[in-house]
XYZ file of N, CA and C in Angstrom:
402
model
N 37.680 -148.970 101.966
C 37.190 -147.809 101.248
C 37.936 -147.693 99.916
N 37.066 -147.523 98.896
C 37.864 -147.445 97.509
C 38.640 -146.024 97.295
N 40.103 -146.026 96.235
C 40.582 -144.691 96.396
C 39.996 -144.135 95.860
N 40.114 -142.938 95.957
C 39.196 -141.756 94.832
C 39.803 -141.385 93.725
N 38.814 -141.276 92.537
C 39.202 -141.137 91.635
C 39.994 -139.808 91.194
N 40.976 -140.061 90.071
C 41.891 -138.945 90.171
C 40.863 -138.005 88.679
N 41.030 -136.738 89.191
C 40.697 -135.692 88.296
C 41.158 -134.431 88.397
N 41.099 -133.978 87.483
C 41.537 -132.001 87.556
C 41.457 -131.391 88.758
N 40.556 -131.849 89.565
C 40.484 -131.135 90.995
C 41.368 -131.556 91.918
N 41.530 -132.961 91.479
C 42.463 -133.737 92.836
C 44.284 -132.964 92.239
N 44.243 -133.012 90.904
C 45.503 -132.881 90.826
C 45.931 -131.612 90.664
N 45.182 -130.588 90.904
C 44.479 -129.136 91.212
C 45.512 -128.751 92.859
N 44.591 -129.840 93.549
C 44.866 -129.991 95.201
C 46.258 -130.253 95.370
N 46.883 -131.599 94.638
C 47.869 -131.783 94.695
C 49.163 -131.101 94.173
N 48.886 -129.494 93.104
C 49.561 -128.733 92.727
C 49.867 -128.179 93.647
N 48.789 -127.553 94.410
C 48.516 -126.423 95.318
C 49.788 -127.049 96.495
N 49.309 -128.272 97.227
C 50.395 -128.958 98.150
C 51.997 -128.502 97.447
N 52.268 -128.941 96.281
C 53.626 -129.038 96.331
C 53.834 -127.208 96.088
N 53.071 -126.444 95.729
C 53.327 -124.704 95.950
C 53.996 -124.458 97.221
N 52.790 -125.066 98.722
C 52.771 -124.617 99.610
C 54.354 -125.671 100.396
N 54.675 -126.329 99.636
C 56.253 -126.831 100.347
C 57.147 -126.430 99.689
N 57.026 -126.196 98.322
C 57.913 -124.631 97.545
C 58.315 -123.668 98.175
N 57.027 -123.077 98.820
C 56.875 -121.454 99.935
C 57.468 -121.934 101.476
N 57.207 -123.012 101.574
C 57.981 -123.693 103.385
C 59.668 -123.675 103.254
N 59.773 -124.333 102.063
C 61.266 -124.646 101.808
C 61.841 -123.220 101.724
N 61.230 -122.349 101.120
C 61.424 -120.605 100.735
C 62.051 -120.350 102.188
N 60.844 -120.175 102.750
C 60.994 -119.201 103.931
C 62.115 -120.067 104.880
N 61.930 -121.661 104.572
C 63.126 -122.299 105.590
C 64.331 -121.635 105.350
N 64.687 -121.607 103.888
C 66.540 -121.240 103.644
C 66.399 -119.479 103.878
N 65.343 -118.870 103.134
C 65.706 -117.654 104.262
C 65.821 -117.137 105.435
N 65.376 -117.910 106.055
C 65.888 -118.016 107.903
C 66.429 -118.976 108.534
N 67.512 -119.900 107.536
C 68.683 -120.978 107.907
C 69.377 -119.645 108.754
N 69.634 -120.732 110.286
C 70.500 -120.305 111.054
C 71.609 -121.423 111.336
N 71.731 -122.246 110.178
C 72.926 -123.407 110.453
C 71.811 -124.637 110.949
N 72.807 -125.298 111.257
C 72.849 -126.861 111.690
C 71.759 -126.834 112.769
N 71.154 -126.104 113.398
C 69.902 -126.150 114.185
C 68.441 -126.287 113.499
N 68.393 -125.864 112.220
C 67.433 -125.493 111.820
C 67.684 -126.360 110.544
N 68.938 -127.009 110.198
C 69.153 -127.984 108.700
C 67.919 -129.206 109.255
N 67.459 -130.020 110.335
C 67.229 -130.868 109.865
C 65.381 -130.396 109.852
N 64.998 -129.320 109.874
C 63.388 -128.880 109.396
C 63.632 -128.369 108.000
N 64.518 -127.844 107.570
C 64.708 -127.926 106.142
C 64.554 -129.578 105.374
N 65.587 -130.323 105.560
C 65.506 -131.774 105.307
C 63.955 -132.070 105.356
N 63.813 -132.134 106.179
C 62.410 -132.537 106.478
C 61.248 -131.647 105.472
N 61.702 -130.696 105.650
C 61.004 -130.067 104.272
C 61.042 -130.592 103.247
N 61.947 -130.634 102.390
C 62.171 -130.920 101.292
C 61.777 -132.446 101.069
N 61.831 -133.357 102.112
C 61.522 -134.772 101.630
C 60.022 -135.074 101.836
N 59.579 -133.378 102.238
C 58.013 -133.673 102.237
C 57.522 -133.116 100.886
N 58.266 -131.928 100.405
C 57.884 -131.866 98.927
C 58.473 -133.033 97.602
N 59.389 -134.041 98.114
C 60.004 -134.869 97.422
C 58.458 -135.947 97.198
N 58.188 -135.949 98.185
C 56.534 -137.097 98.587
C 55.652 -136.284 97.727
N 55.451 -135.225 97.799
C 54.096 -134.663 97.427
C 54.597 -134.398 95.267
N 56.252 -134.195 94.861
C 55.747 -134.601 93.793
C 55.912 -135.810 92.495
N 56.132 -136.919 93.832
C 56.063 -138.244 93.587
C 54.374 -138.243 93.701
N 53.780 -138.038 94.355
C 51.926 -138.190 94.390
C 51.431 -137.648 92.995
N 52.015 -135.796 92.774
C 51.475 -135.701 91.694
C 51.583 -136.029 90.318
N 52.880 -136.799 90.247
C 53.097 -137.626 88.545
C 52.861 -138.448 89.318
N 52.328 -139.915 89.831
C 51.947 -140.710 90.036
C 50.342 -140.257 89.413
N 49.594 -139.352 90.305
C 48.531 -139.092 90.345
C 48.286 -138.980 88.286
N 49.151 -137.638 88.250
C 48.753 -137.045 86.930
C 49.059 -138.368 85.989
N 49.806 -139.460 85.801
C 49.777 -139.969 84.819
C 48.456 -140.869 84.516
N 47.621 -140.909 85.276
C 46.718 -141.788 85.163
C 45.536 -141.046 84.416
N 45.669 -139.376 84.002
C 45.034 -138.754 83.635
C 44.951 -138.365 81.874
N 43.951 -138.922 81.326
C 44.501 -138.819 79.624
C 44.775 -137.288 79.505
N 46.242 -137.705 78.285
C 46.519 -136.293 77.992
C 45.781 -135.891 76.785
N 45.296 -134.965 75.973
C 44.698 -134.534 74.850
C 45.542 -133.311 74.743
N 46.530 -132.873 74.330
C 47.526 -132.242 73.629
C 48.246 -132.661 72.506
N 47.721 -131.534 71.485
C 48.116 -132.140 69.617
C 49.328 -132.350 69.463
N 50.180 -133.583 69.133
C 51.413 -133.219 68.755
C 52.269 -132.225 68.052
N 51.298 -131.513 66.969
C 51.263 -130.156 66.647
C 51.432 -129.279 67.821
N 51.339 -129.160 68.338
C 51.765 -127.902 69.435
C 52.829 -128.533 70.176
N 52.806 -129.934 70.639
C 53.921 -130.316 71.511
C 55.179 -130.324 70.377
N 55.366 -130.044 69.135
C 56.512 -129.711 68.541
C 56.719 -128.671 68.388
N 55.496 -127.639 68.175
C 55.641 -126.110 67.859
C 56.653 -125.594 69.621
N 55.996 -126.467 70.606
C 56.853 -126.201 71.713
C 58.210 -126.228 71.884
N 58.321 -127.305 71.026
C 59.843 -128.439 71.191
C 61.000 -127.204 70.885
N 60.313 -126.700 69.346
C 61.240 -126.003 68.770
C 61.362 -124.189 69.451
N 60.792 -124.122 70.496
C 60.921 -123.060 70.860
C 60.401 -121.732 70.690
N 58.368 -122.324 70.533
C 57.782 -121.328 69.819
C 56.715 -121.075 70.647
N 55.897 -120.142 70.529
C 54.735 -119.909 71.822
C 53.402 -120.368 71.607
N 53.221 -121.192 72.236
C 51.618 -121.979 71.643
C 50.583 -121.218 71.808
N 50.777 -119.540 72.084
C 49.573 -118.621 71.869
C 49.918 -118.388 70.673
N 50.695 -118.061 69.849
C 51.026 -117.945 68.459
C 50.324 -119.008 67.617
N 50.471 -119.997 68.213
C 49.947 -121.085 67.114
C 48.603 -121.226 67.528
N 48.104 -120.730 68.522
C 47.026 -121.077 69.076
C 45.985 -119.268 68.028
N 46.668 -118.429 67.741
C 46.171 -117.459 66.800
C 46.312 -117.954 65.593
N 47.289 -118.084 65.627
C 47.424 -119.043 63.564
C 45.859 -119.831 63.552
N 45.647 -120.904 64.417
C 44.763 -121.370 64.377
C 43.707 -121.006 63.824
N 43.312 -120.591 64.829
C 42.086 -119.110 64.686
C 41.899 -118.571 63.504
N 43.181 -118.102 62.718
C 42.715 -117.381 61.665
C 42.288 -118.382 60.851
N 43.143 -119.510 60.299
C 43.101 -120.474 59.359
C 41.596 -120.746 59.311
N 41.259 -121.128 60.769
C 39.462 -121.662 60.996
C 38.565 -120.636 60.588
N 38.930 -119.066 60.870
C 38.252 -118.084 60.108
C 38.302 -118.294 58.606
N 39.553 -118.096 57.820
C 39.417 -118.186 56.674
C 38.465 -119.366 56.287
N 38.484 -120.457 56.368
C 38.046 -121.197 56.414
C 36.483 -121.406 56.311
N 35.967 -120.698 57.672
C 34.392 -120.294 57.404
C 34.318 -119.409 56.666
N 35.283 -118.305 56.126
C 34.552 -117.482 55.232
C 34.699 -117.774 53.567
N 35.298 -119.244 53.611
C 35.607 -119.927 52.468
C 33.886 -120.468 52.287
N 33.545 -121.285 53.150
C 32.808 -122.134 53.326
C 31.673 -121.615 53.388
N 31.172 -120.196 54.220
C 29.859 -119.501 54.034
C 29.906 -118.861 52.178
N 30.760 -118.630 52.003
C 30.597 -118.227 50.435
C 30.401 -118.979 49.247
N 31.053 -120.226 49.375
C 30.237 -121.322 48.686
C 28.871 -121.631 49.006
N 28.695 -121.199 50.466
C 27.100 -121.298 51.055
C 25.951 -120.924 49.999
N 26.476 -119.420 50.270
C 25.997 -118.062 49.309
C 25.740 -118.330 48.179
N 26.515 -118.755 47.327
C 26.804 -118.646 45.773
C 25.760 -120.194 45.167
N 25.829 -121.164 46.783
C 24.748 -122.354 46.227
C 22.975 -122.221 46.319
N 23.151 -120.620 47.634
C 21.910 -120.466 47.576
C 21.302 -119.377 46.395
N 22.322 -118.750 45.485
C 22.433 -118.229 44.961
C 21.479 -119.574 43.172
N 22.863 -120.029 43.385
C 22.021 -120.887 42.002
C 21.042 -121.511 42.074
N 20.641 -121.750 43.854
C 19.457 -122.464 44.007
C 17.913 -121.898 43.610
N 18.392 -120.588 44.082
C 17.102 -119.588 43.885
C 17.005 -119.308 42.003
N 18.046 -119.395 41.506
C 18.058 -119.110 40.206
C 17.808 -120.148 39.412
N 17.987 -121.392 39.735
C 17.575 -122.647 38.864
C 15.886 -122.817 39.213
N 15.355 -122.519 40.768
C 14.049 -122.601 41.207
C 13.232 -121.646 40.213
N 13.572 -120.705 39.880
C 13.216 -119.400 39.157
C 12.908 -119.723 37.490
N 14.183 -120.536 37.178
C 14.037 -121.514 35.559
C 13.219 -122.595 35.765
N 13.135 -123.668 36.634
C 12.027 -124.497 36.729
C 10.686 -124.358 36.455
N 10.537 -123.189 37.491
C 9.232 -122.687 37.806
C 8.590 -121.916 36.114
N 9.575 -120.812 35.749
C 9.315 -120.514 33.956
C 9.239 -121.648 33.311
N 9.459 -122.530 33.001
C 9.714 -123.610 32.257
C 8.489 -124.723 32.618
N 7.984 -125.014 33.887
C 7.026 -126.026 33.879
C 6.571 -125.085 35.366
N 5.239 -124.014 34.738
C 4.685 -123.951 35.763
C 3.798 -124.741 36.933
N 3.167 -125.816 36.575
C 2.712 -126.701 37.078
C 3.478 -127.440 38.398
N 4.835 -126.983 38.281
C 5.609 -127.587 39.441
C 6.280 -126.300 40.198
N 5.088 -125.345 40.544
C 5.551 -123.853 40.938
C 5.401 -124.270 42.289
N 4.567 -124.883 42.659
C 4.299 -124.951 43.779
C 5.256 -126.251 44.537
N 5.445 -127.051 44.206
C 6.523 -127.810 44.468
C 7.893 -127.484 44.630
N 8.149 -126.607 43.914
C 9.632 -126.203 43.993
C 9.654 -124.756 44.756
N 8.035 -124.764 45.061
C 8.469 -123.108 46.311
C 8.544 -124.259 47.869
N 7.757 -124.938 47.563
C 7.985 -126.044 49.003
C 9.646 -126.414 49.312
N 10.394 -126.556 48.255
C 11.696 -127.496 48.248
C 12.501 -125.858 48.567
N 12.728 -125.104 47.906
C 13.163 -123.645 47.899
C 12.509 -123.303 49.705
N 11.707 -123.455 50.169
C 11.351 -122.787 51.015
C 10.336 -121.470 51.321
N 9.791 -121.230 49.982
C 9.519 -119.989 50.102
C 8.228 -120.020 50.634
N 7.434 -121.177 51.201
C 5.871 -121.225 50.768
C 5.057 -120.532 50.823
């Protein structure tokens, strides 16, 4: 049988596992009663030791797509919702850079269509086709 392929869900599953030996190991050391109960602890722990050897095994086979831009904004100790708003605005400004040159081309478009059309009526009808207006 072929293995299954690794994805967000599997390594989803395999988060969830090493939670639930996080919460085993928890509740083990809060009810250590000594040397009776050390070797189900042990045993604990070398079952979450397995499970997160599976999930970097698992996860590396998974492409990462994280900008080095943020993995430095991280480095240095900064919050990638911050940069993740910077973003945002920049891309706003941005469209409202970009719809206003929009504006200002549909602007001369209608106004050069307007001089054409005075200037050689014969091509009124051609340049309401190209303009759009028909």
């Amino acid at each position: 049988m072929a293995p299954e392929p690794i994805n967000l869900n599997t390594i989803d599953d395999l988060l969830k596992d090493v939670i639930q030996n996080l919460y085993a190991i928890q509740s083990s050391v809060h009810g250590y009663l000594g040397p009776e109960t050390q070797q189900e602890l042990v045993r604990k722990i070398k079952t979450l030791t397995t499970s997160l050897h599976t999930l970097s095994l698992s996860s590396s086979a998974l492409p990462v797509l994280v900008p080095q831009e943020i993995i430095a904004y991280v480095e240095e100790g900064r919050n990638p919702d911050i940069y993740t708003r910077e973003f945002v605005e920049l891309v706003q400004r941005g469209n409202a850079y970009v719809r206003g040159k929009s504006e200002a081309l549909s602007g001369f478009r209608d106004a050069l269509a307007e001089e054409v059309v005075m200037e050689w009526p014969e091509c009124g009808e051609w340049v309401r086709g190209v303009v759009g207006e028909r």
